XYZ file of C-alpha atoms in Angstrom:
561
model
C 118.174 88.602 102.222
C 117.064 90.607 105.227
C 119.621 90.379 108.047
C 117.731 92.087 110.833
C 117.738 91.529 114.563
C 114.257 92.008 116.054
C 112.496 94.297 116.189
C 112.328 94.905 112.455
C 108.980 95.125 110.713
C 108.124 94.842 107.033
C 104.678 94.765 105.462
C 103.835 93.918 101.773
C 100.250 94.094 100.329
C 98.776 93.423 96.933
C 101.394 92.236 97.683
C 102.108 94.087 100.887
C 105.187 93.585 103.090
C 105.746 95.054 106.514
C 109.053 94.761 108.314
C 110.375 95.996 111.679
C 114.045 96.723 111.804
C 116.514 97.100 114.635
C 117.420 100.781 115.231
C 121.065 101.900 115.723
C 121.976 102.212 119.420
C 123.216 105.500 120.871
C 126.611 105.458 122.609
C 127.291 106.414 126.249
C 129.095 109.502 124.934
C 126.049 110.586 122.922
C 123.810 110.326 125.961
C 125.971 112.759 127.953
C 126.425 115.363 125.231
C 124.141 118.432 125.600
C 121.488 118.503 122.831
C 122.155 121.045 120.155
C 119.768 123.949 119.666
C 117.406 124.074 116.646
C 118.450 126.267 113.767
C 116.323 128.167 111.317
C 115.642 126.879 107.796
C 117.687 129.662 106.307
C 120.716 128.581 108.428
C 120.648 124.959 107.263
C 122.626 125.578 104.082
C 125.547 127.003 106.100
C 125.731 124.311 108.751
C 129.282 122.756 108.706
C 127.865 119.361 109.685
C 126.159 119.245 106.310
C 129.022 120.702 104.306
C 130.903 118.343 102.088
C 132.926 118.366 98.936
C 130.246 116.034 97.508
C 127.144 117.879 98.696
C 125.616 121.214 97.785
C 122.592 122.377 99.667
C 119.866 124.987 99.472
C 117.008 125.621 101.930
C 113.892 127.752 101.935
C 110.495 127.910 103.628
C 107.472 127.069 101.599
C 104.332 128.792 102.847
C 101.114 126.851 103.357
C 99.171 126.549 100.176
C 95.891 124.655 99.638
C 95.967 121.477 101.702
C 99.741 121.626 102.157
C 101.233 122.924 105.367
C 104.166 125.352 105.600
C 107.486 123.583 105.715
C 111.212 123.927 105.251
C 112.407 122.466 101.903
C 116.036 121.384 101.682
C 117.407 120.391 98.255
C 120.736 118.609 98.071
C 122.921 117.636 95.120
C 125.052 114.629 96.090
C 128.024 113.916 93.870
C 131.218 111.943 94.376
C 132.332 112.214 90.727
C 131.451 114.236 87.586
C 129.295 111.344 86.472
C 127.180 111.283 89.605
C 124.413 113.798 90.218
C 121.849 112.654 92.825
C 119.160 115.105 93.762
C 117.599 114.645 97.190
C 114.749 116.565 98.663
C 113.881 116.791 102.377
C 110.712 118.422 103.647
C 110.700 119.394 107.307
C 107.661 120.534 109.312
C 108.536 123.991 110.717
C 110.545 123.895 113.895
C 110.027 126.206 116.878
C 112.563 128.667 115.555
C 110.544 129.044 112.373
C 107.171 129.282 114.158
C 106.062 125.593 114.093
C 103.918 124.378 116.960
C 101.941 121.368 118.074
C 104.612 118.643 117.700
C 107.476 117.223 119.752
C 109.624 120.052 118.390
C 107.874 122.767 116.380
C 105.307 121.014 114.150
C 107.401 117.849 113.829
C 106.138 114.543 115.187
C 109.686 113.239 115.811
C 109.754 110.792 112.902
C 111.121 110.542 109.299
C 109.451 108.887 106.378
C 111.344 108.144 103.127
C 109.152 107.756 100.029
C 110.020 105.713 97.020
C 109.708 106.049 93.276
C 107.934 104.206 90.494
C 109.165 102.503 87.315
C 112.578 103.936 86.549
C 111.702 107.342 87.982
C 112.459 108.913 91.303
C 110.124 110.909 93.489
C 110.750 114.396 94.844
C 107.210 115.104 96.089
C 107.382 115.121 99.868
C 104.054 116.814 100.672
C 102.203 113.725 101.930
C 104.567 112.837 104.794
C 105.195 116.434 105.677
C 101.476 117.150 105.932
C 101.238 114.221 108.380
C 103.971 115.739 110.555
C 106.907 113.588 109.337
C 110.155 114.716 107.866
C 109.629 113.456 104.375
C 112.456 112.701 101.808
C 112.649 111.703 98.209
C 115.271 111.372 95.439
C 115.404 111.434 91.623
C 117.706 108.331 91.924
C 120.443 110.162 90.037
C 118.637 110.947 86.789
C 115.648 112.883 85.467
C 112.694 111.292 83.753
C 111.548 107.648 83.755
C 113.893 106.048 81.202
C 116.296 103.297 82.144
C 117.881 103.243 78.709
C 121.048 105.131 79.847
C 121.891 101.990 81.846
C 123.623 100.746 78.698
C 126.191 102.957 76.975
C 126.177 103.423 73.229
C 129.290 101.199 72.986
C 127.472 98.309 74.730
C 129.179 98.624 78.067
C 127.085 99.120 81.250
C 126.733 102.560 82.755
C 127.309 101.239 86.188
C 127.204 104.692 87.808
C 123.639 105.160 86.438
C 122.496 101.692 87.520
C 124.071 101.734 90.925
C 122.673 105.175 91.680
C 119.212 104.058 90.579
C 119.305 100.726 92.357
C 120.910 101.695 95.713
C 123.166 104.764 96.099
C 120.519 107.471 95.912
C 118.067 105.932 98.383
C 120.743 105.157 100.838
C 121.896 108.779 100.802
C 118.333 109.914 100.990
C 117.752 108.076 104.261
C 121.089 109.024 105.848
C 120.973 112.676 104.846
C 117.339 113.191 105.806
C 118.100 111.914 109.303
C 121.119 114.121 109.559
C 119.187 117.273 108.389
C 116.326 116.540 110.762
C 118.734 116.315 113.738
C 120.372 119.581 112.713
C 117.096 121.502 112.120
C 115.331 120.318 115.274
C 118.281 119.894 117.570
C 117.249 116.328 118.323
C 117.583 113.045 116.430
C 114.395 111.323 115.094
C 112.806 108.866 117.410
C 111.711 106.575 114.557
C 112.581 106.260 110.863
C 110.364 104.681 108.182
C 110.306 103.800 104.498
C 107.027 103.863 102.446
C 107.030 102.799 98.840
C 105.145 100.946 96.141
C 106.435 99.134 93.019
C 109.949 100.438 92.540
C 109.514 102.099 95.954
C 108.707 98.653 97.342
C 111.873 97.245 95.775
C 113.738 100.182 97.338
C 112.348 99.264 100.751
C 113.532 95.738 100.481
C 117.037 96.862 99.398
C 117.217 99.352 102.318
C 116.209 96.668 104.836
C 118.913 94.402 103.513
C 121.741 96.891 103.015
C 120.879 99.726 105.469
C 118.656 98.058 107.986
C 120.059 99.737 111.080
C 119.125 103.171 109.810
C 115.415 102.345 109.677
C 112.827 101.074 112.118
C 110.079 99.924 109.712
C 109.496 99.358 106.084
C 106.129 99.389 104.118
C 106.784 97.806 100.756
C 103.674 97.641 98.517
C 103.833 95.607 95.255
C 107.589 95.439 95.471
C 109.451 95.166 92.153
C 112.061 92.816 93.556
C 114.072 90.359 91.331
C 114.201 93.377 88.985
C 115.991 91.701 86.089
C 114.006 88.539 86.115
C 110.561 89.940 86.391
C 111.233 92.815 83.992
C 112.478 90.258 81.468
C 109.405 88.181 82.019
C 107.186 91.182 81.210
C 108.066 90.527 77.553
C 107.028 86.829 77.581
C 103.442 87.518 76.529
C 104.484 89.740 73.671
C 106.779 86.984 72.383
C 104.256 84.216 72.562
C 101.531 86.397 70.915
C 104.046 87.227 68.128
C 104.961 83.620 67.567
C 101.568 82.004 67.928
C 99.088 84.683 66.806
C 101.279 87.014 64.662
C 100.047 90.120 66.561
C 98.700 91.257 69.893
C 95.367 89.751 71.018
C 92.504 92.259 71.090
C 91.985 93.779 74.536
C 88.302 92.763 74.513
C 89.291 89.166 74.010
C 91.738 89.271 76.898
C 89.157 90.928 79.123
C 86.577 88.265 78.247
C 88.976 85.404 78.897
C 89.900 86.964 82.285
C 86.197 87.227 83.177
C 85.691 83.558 82.147
C 88.600 82.481 84.448
C 87.102 84.353 87.371
C 83.690 82.872 86.726
C 85.204 79.373 86.637
C 87.280 79.713 89.838
C 85.581 82.334 91.939
C 83.617 79.840 94.116
C 86.655 77.701 95.056
C 87.167 79.631 98.288
C 83.508 79.169 99.321
C 82.495 82.774 98.512
C 81.286 84.135 95.185
C 82.498 87.725 95.092
C 84.119 88.201 91.666
C 87.615 87.588 93.008
C 89.831 84.411 92.883
C 91.319 84.151 96.406
C 94.384 82.158 95.404
C 94.870 82.128 91.624
C 97.527 79.395 91.906
C 94.680 76.918 92.505
C 92.783 77.959 89.355
C 93.409 75.675 86.413
C 90.992 77.269 83.928
C 92.331 76.999 80.384
C 91.717 79.597 77.740
C 90.912 76.727 75.339
C 87.439 76.790 76.922
C 86.895 80.098 75.091
C 87.779 78.840 71.628
C 85.115 79.842 69.213
C 82.624 77.063 68.567
C 83.402 75.224 71.788
C 80.171 74.791 73.898
C 81.362 76.830 76.962
C 82.854 79.630 74.746
C 81.227 83.064 74.997
C 79.244 84.261 71.933
C 81.371 87.468 71.757
C 85.143 87.847 71.966
C 85.832 84.095 71.674
C 89.322 82.936 70.801
C 91.197 81.226 68.011
C 93.079 78.093 69.062
C 96.326 80.075 68.699
C 95.093 82.911 70.902
C 93.969 80.399 73.564
C 97.371 78.759 73.528
C 99.078 82.090 73.899
C 96.971 83.155 76.886
C 97.579 79.831 78.601
C 101.322 80.391 78.124
C 101.041 83.902 79.571
C 99.363 82.509 82.635
C 101.927 79.712 82.916
C 105.044 81.904 82.501
C 108.247 81.225 80.510
C 109.833 77.777 80.483
C 113.097 76.426 79.103
C 113.727 73.477 76.733
C 113.283 71.059 79.755
C 109.856 72.617 80.431
C 111.221 73.947 83.716
C 109.771 77.228 84.854
C 112.103 80.191 84.408
C 109.815 82.842 86.054
C 106.181 83.172 86.996
C 103.350 84.153 84.750
C 100.481 86.613 85.277
C 97.679 85.308 87.424
C 94.279 84.237 86.261
C 91.948 87.150 87.127
C 94.610 89.750 86.317
C 94.134 92.436 83.673
C 96.245 90.959 80.832
C 96.353 94.124 78.738
C 98.824 95.948 80.819
C 101.843 93.926 79.563
C 100.169 92.311 76.529
C 98.651 95.322 74.737
C 99.294 96.654 71.290
C 102.729 97.973 72.494
C 104.948 96.160 74.969
C 105.696 97.611 78.341
C 108.563 100.021 77.905
C 110.627 98.790 80.888
C 110.397 95.285 79.552
C 111.910 96.432 76.171
C 114.678 98.299 78.085
C 115.420 95.256 80.159
C 116.094 93.229 77.021
C 118.604 95.987 76.017
C 120.191 95.593 79.548
C 120.289 91.809 79.218
C 121.929 91.846 75.773
C 124.020 95.044 76.463
C 122.665 96.599 73.271
C 120.339 99.625 73.174
C 119.299 98.694 69.614
C 118.509 94.996 70.390
C 115.188 94.176 68.748
C 112.917 92.114 71.012
C 111.026 90.973 67.988
C 113.891 88.771 66.928
C 113.414 86.710 70.106
C 111.276 83.574 69.821
C 109.791 81.343 72.555
C 112.762 79.020 72.208
C 115.222 81.938 72.315
C 113.672 83.586 75.418
C 115.450 81.349 77.956
C 118.906 82.510 76.608
C 117.880 86.165 76.907
C 116.774 85.577 80.512
C 120.012 83.808 81.260
C 122.040 86.589 79.711
C 120.313 89.021 82.010
C 120.949 86.923 85.125
C 124.592 86.488 84.286
C 125.245 90.064 83.039
C 123.517 92.365 85.432
C 121.091 90.711 87.873
C 123.598 90.521 90.637
C 123.692 94.264 90.598
C 119.984 94.982 90.228
C 118.030 92.180 91.842
C 116.866 92.552 95.401
C 116.867 88.919 96.503
C 114.104 88.281 97.952
C 98.287 92.866 94.633
C 97.566 89.362 94.214
C 96.226 90.408 90.827
C 99.179 92.657 90.013
C 99.087 93.325 86.238
C 102.843 94.389 86.137
C 104.744 92.560 88.780
C 104.185 88.783 89.122
C 102.993 88.264 92.680
C 104.480 84.795 92.991
C 107.923 86.418 92.857
C 107.186 88.062 96.233
C 105.655 84.849 97.667
C 108.786 83.025 96.490
C 110.917 85.587 98.379
C 108.859 85.158 101.508
C 109.253 81.388 101.275
C 113.030 81.674 100.896
C 113.023 84.003 103.906
C 111.001 81.554 105.928
C 113.412 78.782 104.987
C 116.418 80.913 106.018
C 114.849 81.312 109.496
C 113.561 77.753 109.731
C 115.296 74.577 110.649
C 116.746 72.044 108.157
C 115.630 74.156 105.270
C 111.959 73.844 106.152
C 110.114 77.220 105.954
C 109.170 78.630 109.353
C 106.651 81.361 108.674
C 105.766 81.800 112.310
C 109.301 82.724 113.231
C 109.651 84.950 110.147
C 106.532 86.863 111.111
C 108.179 88.186 114.224
C 109.586 90.947 112.037
C 108.358 90.436 108.482
C 104.751 89.858 107.262
C 103.422 89.394 103.758
C 99.777 90.188 103.132
C 98.123 89.110 99.955
C 95.338 91.351 98.624
C 93.143 89.181 96.370
C 91.851 90.985 93.342
C 93.880 94.121 93.939
C 95.851 95.533 90.989
C 99.294 97.166 90.915
C 99.550 99.621 93.830
C 95.761 99.636 94.180
C 92.647 99.445 92.108
C 91.172 96.249 90.690
C 88.106 94.219 91.653
C 89.268 93.287 95.174
C 88.733 95.183 98.424
C 91.470 97.799 98.858
C 93.894 97.665 101.822
C 93.346 100.314 104.454
C 95.543 102.177 106.958
C 98.772 100.415 105.983
C 101.306 102.871 107.088
C 99.775 103.413 110.535
C 99.624 99.652 110.900
C 103.396 99.605 110.427
C 103.828 102.400 112.932
C 101.737 100.650 115.559
C 103.833 97.500 115.084
C 107.142 99.349 115.477
C 106.187 101.733 118.275
C 103.498 99.791 120.221
C 104.588 96.302 119.402
C 101.130 95.583 117.971
C 101.892 93.010 115.246
C 99.080 92.943 112.601
C 97.284 89.653 112.596
C 95.105 90.970 109.761
C 94.567 94.194 107.779
C 91.185 95.545 106.884
C 90.362 95.969 103.173
C 87.204 97.501 101.762
C 85.342 98.455 98.618
C 83.745 101.871 98.516
C 80.998 102.699 96.013
C 79.782 106.281 95.630
C 81.320 107.155 98.999
C 79.693 104.184 100.824
C 81.624 101.236 102.060
C 79.946 98.221 100.491
C 82.296 95.379 101.401
C 84.996 94.728 103.950
C 87.294 91.767 104.151
C 90.382 90.865 106.243
C 93.780 90.440 104.600
C 95.828 87.793 106.285
C 99.586 87.203 106.821
C 100.810 84.635 104.370
C 100.395 81.618 104.373
C 97.017 82.227 105.928
C 94.030 83.380 104.021
C 90.569 84.832 104.799
C 88.006 82.045 105.507
C 84.293 82.623 105.591
C 82.725 81.521 108.921
C 79.681 80.140 107.131
C 77.057 82.582 108.188
C 76.386 86.280 107.951
C 77.007 88.674 105.087
C 80.048 87.848 102.911
C 80.435 91.621 102.588
C 81.252 91.937 106.247
C 84.867 91.296 107.427
C 83.618 90.258 110.882
C 82.216 87.061 109.261
C 85.687 85.870 108.228
C 88.746 84.708 110.083
C 92.332 84.170 109.085
C 93.435 80.597 108.908
C 94.430 77.706 106.710
C 97.788 77.217 105.008
C 98.266 78.197 101.389
C 101.663 76.542 101.307
C 100.278 73.318 99.785
C 103.011 71.007 98.494
C 101.463 70.807 95.002
C 101.356 74.585 94.723
C 104.959 75.039 95.967
C 106.206 72.304 93.587
C 104.500 73.775 90.673
C 106.401 77.058 91.258
C 109.968 75.726 91.737
C 112.180 77.609 89.309
C 115.071 76.666 87.070
C 118.443 77.354 88.708
C 119.401 81.025 88.750
C 121.926 81.873 85.919
C 121.132 78.518 84.306
C 117.704 79.554 82.903
C 118.444 78.297 79.304
C 119.057 74.641 80.076
C 118.972 74.497 83.857
C 117.275 71.968 86.090
C 114.989 72.898 88.987
C 116.520 74.447 92.062
C 114.779 73.220 95.226
C 116.999 75.083 97.696
C 114.981 77.162 100.116
C 111.597 75.889 98.784
C 110.810 73.471 101.578
C 110.180 70.657 99.106
C 112.512 68.211 97.288
C 112.719 66.531 93.946
C 111.164 63.206 94.932
C 108.334 64.918 96.820
C 107.578 67.032 93.750
C 107.766 64.159 91.411
C 105.142 62.343 93.431
C 102.938 65.509 93.361
C 103.498 65.769 89.620
C 102.357 62.247 88.897
C 99.446 62.529 91.345
C 98.107 65.545 89.303
C 98.874 64.071 85.894
C 101.955 66.168 85.205
C 105.385 64.894 84.230
C 108.663 66.007 85.750
C 111.250 66.816 83.052
C 113.965 67.528 85.610
C 116.001 64.385 86.100
C 119.105 65.635 87.925
C 120.827 68.572 89.493
C 123.146 70.769 87.542
């Protein structure tokens, strides 16, 4: 969990998290030391402060090219053993020695911005932050390419060096060394330090906040891939149910039509018809309505009964023999083809290999009934190493996992286990982006100006009460809408254009008991036969049993493990 002392800001959208962290304090001795002088880019490689038996360094100036400014590029190879080879790149706007002007020192704005990777790949492209005046940094996370298969050795043991470097070691060194290089190059330490990442980069932001929080002032974590083992395993759930029930993947056109039918059925629930389901958890549309020959079914791309059952299970998510939820499903309104196409998502297949400690494990041998054991194997074998405990229509990362993390956090900072979102929002804010796909795109209005929102919170203490999102068509803004800090949502005022954000306000409480109860998970590491774990949810067994009966459901969970 985060262990910050305010101020610490974190922002997550689609889902977007913004967090403000407590910076490290300078000592009295530091304040009386004379500031060092800036050094040239060429001199960086020979600076003794950067020299180490585990670090090799090169530095050169890159001239301005196209839209990219001139900057000093520093490449480091960090290695504490023959098995570890972490590449880190730091881009520095030119200092005054190298001809930089216009910033607090040379062309520098006095800040650092670490950027994250995606999937199982790192990111060494630092142009975006450098062009904005920041010292930008990135890492390959200790390996080239985007495959996580080397996490399991051919003999079935874990390659823990590979896994630890990918999960935490590389990004920690990225942050620490980029700050050190900035201080050496400019002769002054950075005033503020930030992290900016989406997907894997979002997960990295959460981990840094938890394990290296005092080195950063703010984290922007978009669509964070937290609970790595559990959600990656769940990415295979749809493939398994389609195999078992249908015998093959469902045609993309049928998946798209069923998604469109779900949106049509639930769009108006929030009082505005805009092609987006505001809170998909409230949508109970069943794919059985699209079974061929059923009166409401579409004429084209209707479903067989088996296909409808499979889609309903994809929306619901995996359950164990007690019918207790193991992890969350994809949301109604989400593009189902991303994980449930002709071929399974590669990282999901790899995760099965990690769970079973076997690179040759064939996911096709897993049935619906066998899935809970595979999930439990992952939780017990590797999740303690990989999982960071912690868009609303994210087609790859189940958004409810991030909501679950936020709820657990709110409970941690609340009293008597009751979630206190107001207190949590002093340093951590979660923003849902309805209709937005993974790291952007989708039917919903796209979040705007996220990173500057974080900076304003950290540096000016302007906490975001809402974030503007918009749809742009042919260069013209056609719709704006506020995004609200969870558990609030955007509510139409009842008059004026529904395409104008000024006609909405943030309010309400999406933490309805029935929705929370429906998403309580089986106990971690007891996925195969475990009972529900209510710790940190803000609800209890009796309360949820009453909710279950009130909505015609049956609670199969009779006692604690």
